[in-house]
XYZ file of C-alpha atoms in Angstrom:
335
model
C -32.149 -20.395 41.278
C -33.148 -23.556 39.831
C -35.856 -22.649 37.923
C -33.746 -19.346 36.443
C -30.894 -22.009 35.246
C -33.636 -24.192 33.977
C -35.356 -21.350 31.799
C -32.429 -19.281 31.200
C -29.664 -22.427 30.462
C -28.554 -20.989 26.881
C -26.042 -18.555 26.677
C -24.840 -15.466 25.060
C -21.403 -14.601 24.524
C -18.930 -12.356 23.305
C -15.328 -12.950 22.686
C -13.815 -10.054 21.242
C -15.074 -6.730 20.594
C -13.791 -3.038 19.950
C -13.829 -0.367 22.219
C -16.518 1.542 19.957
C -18.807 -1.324 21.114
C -19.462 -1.349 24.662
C -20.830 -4.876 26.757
C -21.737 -4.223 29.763
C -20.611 -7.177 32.871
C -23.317 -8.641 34.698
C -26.001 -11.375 34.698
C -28.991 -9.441 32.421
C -31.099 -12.231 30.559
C -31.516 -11.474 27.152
C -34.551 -12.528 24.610
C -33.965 -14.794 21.981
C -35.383 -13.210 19.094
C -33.808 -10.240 20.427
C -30.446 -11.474 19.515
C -30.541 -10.239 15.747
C -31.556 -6.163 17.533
C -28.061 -6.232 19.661
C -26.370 -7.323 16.402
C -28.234 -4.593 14.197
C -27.472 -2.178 17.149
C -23.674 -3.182 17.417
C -23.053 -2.061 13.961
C -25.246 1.177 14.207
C -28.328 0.303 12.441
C -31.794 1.215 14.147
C -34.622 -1.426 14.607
C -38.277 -1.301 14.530
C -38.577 -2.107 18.508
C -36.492 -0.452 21.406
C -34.568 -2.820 22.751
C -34.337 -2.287 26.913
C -31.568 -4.993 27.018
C -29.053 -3.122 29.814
C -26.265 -5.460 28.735
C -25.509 -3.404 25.404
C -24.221 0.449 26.201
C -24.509 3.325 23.595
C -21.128 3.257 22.763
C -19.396 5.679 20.370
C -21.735 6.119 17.568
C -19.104 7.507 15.264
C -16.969 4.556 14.908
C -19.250 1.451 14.151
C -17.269 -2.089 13.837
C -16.590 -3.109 10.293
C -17.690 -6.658 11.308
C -20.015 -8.424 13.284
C -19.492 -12.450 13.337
C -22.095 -14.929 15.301
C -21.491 -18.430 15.691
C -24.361 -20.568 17.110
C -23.313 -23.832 17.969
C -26.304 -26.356 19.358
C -26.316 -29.149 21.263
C -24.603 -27.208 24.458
C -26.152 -25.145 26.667
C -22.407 -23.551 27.928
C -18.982 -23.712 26.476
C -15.839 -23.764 28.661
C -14.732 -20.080 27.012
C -12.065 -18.153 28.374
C -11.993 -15.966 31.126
C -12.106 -12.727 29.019
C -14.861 -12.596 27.400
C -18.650 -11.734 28.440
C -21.610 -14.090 28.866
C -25.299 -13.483 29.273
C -27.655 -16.059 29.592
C -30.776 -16.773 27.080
C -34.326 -16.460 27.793
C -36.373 -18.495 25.472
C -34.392 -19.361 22.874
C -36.189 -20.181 19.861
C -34.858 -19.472 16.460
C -33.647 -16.009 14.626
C -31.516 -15.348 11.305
C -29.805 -12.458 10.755
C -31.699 -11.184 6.926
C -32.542 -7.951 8.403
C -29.353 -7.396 9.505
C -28.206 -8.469 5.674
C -30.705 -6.636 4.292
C -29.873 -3.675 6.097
C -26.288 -3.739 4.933
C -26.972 -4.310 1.072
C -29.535 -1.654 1.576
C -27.401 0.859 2.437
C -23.949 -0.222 0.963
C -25.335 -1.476 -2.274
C -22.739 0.705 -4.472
C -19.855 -1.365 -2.633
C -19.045 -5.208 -1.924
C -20.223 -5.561 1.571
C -19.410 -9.625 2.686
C -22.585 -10.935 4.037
C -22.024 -14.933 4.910
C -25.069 -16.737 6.222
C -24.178 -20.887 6.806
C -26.454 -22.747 8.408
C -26.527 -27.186 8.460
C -28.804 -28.414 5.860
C -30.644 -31.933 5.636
C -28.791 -33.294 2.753
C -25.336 -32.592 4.131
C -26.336 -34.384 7.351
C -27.547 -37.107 5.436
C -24.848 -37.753 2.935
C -22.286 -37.814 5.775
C -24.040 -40.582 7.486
C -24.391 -42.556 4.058
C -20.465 -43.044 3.822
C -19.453 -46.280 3.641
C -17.661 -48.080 6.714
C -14.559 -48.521 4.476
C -13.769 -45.104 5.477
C -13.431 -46.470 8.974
C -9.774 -48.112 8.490
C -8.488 -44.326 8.060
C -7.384 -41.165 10.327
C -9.545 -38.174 10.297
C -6.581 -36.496 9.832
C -6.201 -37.673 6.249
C -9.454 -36.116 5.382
C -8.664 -32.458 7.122
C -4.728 -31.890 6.730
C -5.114 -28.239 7.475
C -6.149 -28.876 11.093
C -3.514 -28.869 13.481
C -4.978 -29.853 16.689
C -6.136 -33.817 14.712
C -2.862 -35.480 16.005
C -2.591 -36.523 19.544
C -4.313 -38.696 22.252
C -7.372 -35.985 22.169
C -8.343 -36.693 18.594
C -8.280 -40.580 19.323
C -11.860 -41.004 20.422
C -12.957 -39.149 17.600
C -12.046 -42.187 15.000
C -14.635 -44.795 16.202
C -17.446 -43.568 14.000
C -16.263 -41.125 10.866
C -19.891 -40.630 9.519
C -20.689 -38.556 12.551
C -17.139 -37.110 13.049
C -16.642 -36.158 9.644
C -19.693 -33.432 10.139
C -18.319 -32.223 13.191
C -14.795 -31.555 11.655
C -16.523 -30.250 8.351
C -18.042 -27.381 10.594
C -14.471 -26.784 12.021
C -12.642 -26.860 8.187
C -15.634 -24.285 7.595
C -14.028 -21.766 10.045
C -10.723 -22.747 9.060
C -11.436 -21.930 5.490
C -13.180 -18.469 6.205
C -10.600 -17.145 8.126
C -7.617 -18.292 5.524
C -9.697 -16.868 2.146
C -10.001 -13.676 4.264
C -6.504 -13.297 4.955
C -5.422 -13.563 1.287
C -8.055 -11.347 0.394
C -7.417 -8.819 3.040
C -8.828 -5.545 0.659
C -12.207 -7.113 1.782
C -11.647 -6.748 5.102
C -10.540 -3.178 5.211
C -13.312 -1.142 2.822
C -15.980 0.698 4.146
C -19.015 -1.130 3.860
C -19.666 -3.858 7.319
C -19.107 -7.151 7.036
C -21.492 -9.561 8.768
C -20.837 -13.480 8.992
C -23.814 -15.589 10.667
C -22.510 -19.280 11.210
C -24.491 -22.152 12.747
C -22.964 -25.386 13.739
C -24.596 -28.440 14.916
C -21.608 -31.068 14.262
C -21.483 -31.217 18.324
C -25.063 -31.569 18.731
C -24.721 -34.810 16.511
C -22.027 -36.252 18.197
C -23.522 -36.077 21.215
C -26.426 -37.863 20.190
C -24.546 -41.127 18.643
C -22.018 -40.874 21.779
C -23.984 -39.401 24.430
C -23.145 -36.494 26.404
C -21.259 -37.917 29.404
C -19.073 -39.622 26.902
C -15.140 -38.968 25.943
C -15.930 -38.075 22.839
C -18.345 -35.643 23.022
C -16.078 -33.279 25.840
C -13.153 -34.188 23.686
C -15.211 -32.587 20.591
C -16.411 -29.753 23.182
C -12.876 -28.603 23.465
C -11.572 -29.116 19.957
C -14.718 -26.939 19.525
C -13.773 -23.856 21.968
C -10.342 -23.617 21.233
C -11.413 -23.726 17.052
C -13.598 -20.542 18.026
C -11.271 -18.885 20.312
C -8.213 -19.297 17.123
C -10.701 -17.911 14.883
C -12.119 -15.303 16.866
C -8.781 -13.726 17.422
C -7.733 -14.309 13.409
C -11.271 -12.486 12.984
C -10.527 -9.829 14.878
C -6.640 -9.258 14.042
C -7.646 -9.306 9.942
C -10.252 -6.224 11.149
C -7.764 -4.513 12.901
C -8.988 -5.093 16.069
C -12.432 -3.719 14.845
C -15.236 -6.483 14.799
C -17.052 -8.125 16.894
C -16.817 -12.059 17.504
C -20.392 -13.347 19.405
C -21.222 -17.134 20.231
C -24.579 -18.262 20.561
C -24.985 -21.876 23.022
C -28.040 -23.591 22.349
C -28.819 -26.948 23.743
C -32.278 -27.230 21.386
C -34.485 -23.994 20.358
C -37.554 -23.563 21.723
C -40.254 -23.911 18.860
C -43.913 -22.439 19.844
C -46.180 -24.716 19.456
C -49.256 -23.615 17.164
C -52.466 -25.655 16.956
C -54.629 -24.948 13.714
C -58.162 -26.414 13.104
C -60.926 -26.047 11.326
C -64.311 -26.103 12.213
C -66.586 -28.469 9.721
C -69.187 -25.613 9.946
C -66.868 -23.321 8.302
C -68.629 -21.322 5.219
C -67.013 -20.964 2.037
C -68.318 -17.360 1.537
C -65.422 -15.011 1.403
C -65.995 -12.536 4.637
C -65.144 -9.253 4.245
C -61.213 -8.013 4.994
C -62.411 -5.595 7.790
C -65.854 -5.718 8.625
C -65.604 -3.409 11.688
C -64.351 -0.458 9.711
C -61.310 -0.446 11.479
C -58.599 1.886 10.163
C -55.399 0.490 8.680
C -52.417 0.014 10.910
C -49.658 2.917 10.573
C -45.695 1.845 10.229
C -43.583 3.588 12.621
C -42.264 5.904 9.216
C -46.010 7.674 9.880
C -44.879 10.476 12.308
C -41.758 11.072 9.725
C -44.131 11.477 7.577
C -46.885 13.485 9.437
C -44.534 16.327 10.686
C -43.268 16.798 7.205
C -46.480 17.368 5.579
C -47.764 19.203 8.460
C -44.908 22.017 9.100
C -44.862 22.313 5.010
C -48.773 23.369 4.888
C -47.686 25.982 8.095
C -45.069 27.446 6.619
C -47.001 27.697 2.753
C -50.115 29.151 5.075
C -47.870 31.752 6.263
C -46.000 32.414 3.199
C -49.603 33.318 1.375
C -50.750 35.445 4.364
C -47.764 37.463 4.232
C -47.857 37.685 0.755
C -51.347 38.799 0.722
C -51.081 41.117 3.570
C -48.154 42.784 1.651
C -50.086 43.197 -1.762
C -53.394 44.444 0.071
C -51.475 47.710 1.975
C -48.906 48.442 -0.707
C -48.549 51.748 -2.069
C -48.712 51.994 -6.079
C -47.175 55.349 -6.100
C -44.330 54.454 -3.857
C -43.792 50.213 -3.858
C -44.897 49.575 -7.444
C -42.406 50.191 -9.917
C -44.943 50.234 -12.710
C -46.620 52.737 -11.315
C -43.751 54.883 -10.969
C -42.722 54.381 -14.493
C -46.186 55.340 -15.592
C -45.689 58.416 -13.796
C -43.388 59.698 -14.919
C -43.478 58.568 -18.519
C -47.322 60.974 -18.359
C -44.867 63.577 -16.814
C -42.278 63.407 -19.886
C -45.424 63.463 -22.261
């Protein structure tokens, strides 16, 4: 058990979903880089692989959610989330982005305005909150976010000792905030027909617990500011879609990054070396059978059209089946 909580500590969960899209309950590790598949399969779009994950059912396949929305938050391997929803736990997490889910969607809705929002922490944000000046120390967070109700009261207090750091963490949180309020004043997005997708990552609580540590007030006071922030806007997601989305959160305490060692061997030649010197054919994409079964029930069916055809000219009567023939006839008659 030990070793499964050390391998599989991540987790996978989902807070609200429709009734078209069907999580199973139960315990059923699922693949990191398999993560983007169960959101491409969610809104009814196929992938390359099969995915055997038994925690995602079939579902009705004639009512697809107009929106899928995945927050990863890192830093955390598990978030205190209610009771309600469904968690799985991660097996080597390493890193995944949702383009071919994006892709898929402009793809196929490109004649409509399909919402695709992909966030993700950059460098230079990071960096230019931890450049503010100290100044900014004499004042309440509060001033900085007044659309944040939850920044009054003893639980925001140990938040205030060190802005640079807080002020990222709350940025993330105005982030949601903001999402969820444009959406609701522009509500004809949220109720065409093309599939929304929103892909957010947040790693304000990963930062705090590295200048605070992990055991610290701060960092479970920013843990729970945190889950109740993606509980509100999970259910403002899911009432502005009618009830039809589906809200996921992704726990990562640190992703898993294979590690790759390249060389080079002094000896190496600098003659170019043939692309396949074995002869080998060229792989086949998996649109080859499509392809195959086309082309070969076509050259069947033209085969037996020109047999037929043939068969038919070869024992036809001139004096009986040709109308030229008869019209000869009796044109030599008349004469």
């Amino acid at each position: 058990v030990c070793l499964f909580l050390g391998v599989c500590g991540d987790e996978f969960s989902v807070l609200r979903s429709p009734q078209s899209v069907v999580f199973r309950d139960g315990s059923w590790p699922i693949p990191g880089e398999r993560i983007p598949d169960v959101a491409a399969l969610s809104m009814g779009f196929s992938v390359e692989d099969d995915l055997s994950w038994p925690g995602l059912a079939v579902g009705d396949l004639f009512h697809r959610p107009r929106a899928t929305v995945l927050v990863t938050v890192k830093g955390v391997d598990k978030l205190a989330l209610p009771v309600k929803g469904i968690s799985y736990p991660i097996e080597n997490a390493v890193p995944f982005s949702l383009d071919s889910v994006a892709n898929a969607i402009h793809t196929l809705f490109s004649e409509e305005t399909p919402v695709v929002l992909q966030l993700a922490p950059s460098e230079e944000v990071s960096i230019a909150l931890l450049l503010i000046p100290d100044v900014l120390n004499s004042k309440p967070l509060s001033t900085y976010f007044p659309n944040f109700g939850f920044i009054k009261g003893n639980i925001c207090l140990s938040l205030c000792l060190f802005p640079q750091v807080d002020l990222l963490f709350l940025s993330e949180l105005q982030v949601l905030h903001d999402i969820a309020s444009l959406l609701s004043r522009h509500k004809h997005l949220a109720k065409d027909h093309s599939p929304d997708l929103y892909s957010l990552e947040l790693a304000g609580l990963e930062e705090v617990g590295k200048r605070y540590g992990e055991d610290s007030q701060q960092f479970k006071d920013a843990s729970q500011i945190l889950v109740d922030s993606l509980q509100k806007f999970a259910d403002e997601m899911f009432n502005l879609y009618s009830g039809n989305a589906v809200v996921e959160v992704v726990a990562v305490k640190a992703f898993n990054s294979p590690l790759m060692r390249k060389t080079r061997s002094i000896l190496q030649s600098s003659e170019s070396k043939k692309e396949n010197p074995y002869n080998l054919a060229y792989p086949y994409n998996y649109n080859y059978s499509v392809i195959f079964n086309i082309i070969l029930w076509m050259m069947i069916g033209l085969a037996l059209a020109v047999i037929v055809i043939s068969y038919n000219l070869w024992n036809m009567d001139p004096g009986y089946d040709s109308i030229i023939y008869r019209m000869t006839n009796q044109k030599i008659r008349m004469d």
